[in-house]
XYZ file of C-alpha atoms in Angstrom:
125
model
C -26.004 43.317 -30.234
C -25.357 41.587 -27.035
C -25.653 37.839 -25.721
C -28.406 36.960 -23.799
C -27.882 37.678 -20.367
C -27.024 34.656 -17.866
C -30.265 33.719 -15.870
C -29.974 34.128 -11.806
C -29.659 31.063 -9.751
C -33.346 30.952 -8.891
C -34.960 31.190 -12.195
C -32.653 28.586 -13.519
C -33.673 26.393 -11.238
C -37.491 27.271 -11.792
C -36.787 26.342 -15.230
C -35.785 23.060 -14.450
C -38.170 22.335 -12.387
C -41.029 23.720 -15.229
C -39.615 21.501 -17.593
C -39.710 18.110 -15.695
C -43.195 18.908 -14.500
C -44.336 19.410 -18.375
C -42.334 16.140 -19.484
C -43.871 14.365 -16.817
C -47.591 15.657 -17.374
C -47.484 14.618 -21.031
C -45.775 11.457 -20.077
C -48.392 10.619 -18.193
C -50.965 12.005 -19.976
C -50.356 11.240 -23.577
C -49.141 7.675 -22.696
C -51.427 6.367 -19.975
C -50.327 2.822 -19.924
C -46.967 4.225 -18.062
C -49.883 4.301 -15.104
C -49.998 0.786 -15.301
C -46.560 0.132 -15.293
C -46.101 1.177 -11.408
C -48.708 -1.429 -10.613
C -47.569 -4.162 -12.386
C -43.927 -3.372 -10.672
C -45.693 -3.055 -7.676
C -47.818 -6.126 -7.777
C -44.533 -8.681 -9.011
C -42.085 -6.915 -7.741
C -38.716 -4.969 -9.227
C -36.680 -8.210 -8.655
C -38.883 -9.794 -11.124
C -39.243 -7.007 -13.455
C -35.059 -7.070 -14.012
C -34.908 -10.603 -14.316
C -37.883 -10.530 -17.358
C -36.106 -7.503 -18.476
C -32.371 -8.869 -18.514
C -33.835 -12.351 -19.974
C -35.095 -10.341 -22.869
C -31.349 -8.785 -22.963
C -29.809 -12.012 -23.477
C -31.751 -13.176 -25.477
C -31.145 -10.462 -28.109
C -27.649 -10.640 -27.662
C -27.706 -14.676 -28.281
C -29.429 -13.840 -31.558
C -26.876 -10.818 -32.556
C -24.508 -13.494 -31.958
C -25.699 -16.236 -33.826
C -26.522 -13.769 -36.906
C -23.737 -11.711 -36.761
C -20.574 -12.317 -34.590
C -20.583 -16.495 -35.071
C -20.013 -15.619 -39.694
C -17.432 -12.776 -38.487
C -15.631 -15.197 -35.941
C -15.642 -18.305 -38.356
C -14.519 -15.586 -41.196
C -11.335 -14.382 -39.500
C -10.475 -17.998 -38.006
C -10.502 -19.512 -41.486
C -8.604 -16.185 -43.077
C -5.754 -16.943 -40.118
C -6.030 -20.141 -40.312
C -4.442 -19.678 -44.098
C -2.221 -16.587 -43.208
C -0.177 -18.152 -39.689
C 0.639 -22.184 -40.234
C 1.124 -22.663 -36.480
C -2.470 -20.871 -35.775
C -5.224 -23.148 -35.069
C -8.343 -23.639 -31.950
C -7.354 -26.353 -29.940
C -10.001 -28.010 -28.082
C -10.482 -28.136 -24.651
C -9.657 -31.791 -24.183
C -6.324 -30.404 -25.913
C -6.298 -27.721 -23.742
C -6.129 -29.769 -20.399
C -3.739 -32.340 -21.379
C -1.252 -29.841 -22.732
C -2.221 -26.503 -21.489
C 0.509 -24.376 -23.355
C -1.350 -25.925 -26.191
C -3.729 -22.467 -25.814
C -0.783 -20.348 -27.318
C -1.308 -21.540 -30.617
C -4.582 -19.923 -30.619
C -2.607 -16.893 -30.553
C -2.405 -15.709 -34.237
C 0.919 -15.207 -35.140
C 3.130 -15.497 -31.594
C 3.947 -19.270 -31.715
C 5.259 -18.059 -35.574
C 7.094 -14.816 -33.853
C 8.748 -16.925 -31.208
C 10.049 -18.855 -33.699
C 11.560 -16.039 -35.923
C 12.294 -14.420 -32.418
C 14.125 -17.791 -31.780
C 15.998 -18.368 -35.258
C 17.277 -14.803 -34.585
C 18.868 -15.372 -31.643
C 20.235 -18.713 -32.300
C 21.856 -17.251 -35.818
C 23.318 -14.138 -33.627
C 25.062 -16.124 -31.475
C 26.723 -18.660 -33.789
């Protein structure tokens, strides 16, 4: 038993071309309110369509982040906030007045420096 044999050029093609013209009759056919789609798009505009459409994106993602990356984030600040003594958020008043403040929110490489430090300074006495 052999393989099927590889289809010329043209009758791939014709193929492909069968296929999207099926898809596209029984999109159009068993879901007739894609019609209506082109005329609202038409009638307000693409520009208008994105914006609704990338409103609706950010709002999803707000709520993702409220639910779900906000616990995580306040999870694993608290859990290094134990583990690394010299981690912590500084605020952004903090921030401006002394800006290599920001390091600290770092976990663990104002504690490294340190060691990093120590090591040095005991090396060379």
């Amino acid at each position: 038993m052999q393989g099927a044999l590889p289809l010329p050029m043209n009758m791939n093609k014709k193929w492909k071309l069968a296929t999207i013209a099926v898809v596209t009759f029984l999109l159009l056919s068993l879901n007739p309110e894609i019609r209506l789609i082109g005329l609202v798009i038409e009638s307000v505009g693409l520009e208008t369509i994105f914006i609704a459409i990338e409103a609706q994106v950010i709002l999803a993602l707000g709520i993702f982040y409220r639910r779900w990356l906000a616990p995580l984030a306040n999870l694993l600040n608290k859990l290094l906030e134990r583990l690394d003594p010299l981690y912590f958020r500084p605020k952004m008043s903090l921030i401006r007045a002394y800006p290599k403040m920001v390091l600290h929110s770092i976990p663990f490489l104002v504690t490294a420096v340190h060691i990093v430090a120590a090591g040095t300074v005991l090396s060379h006495a």
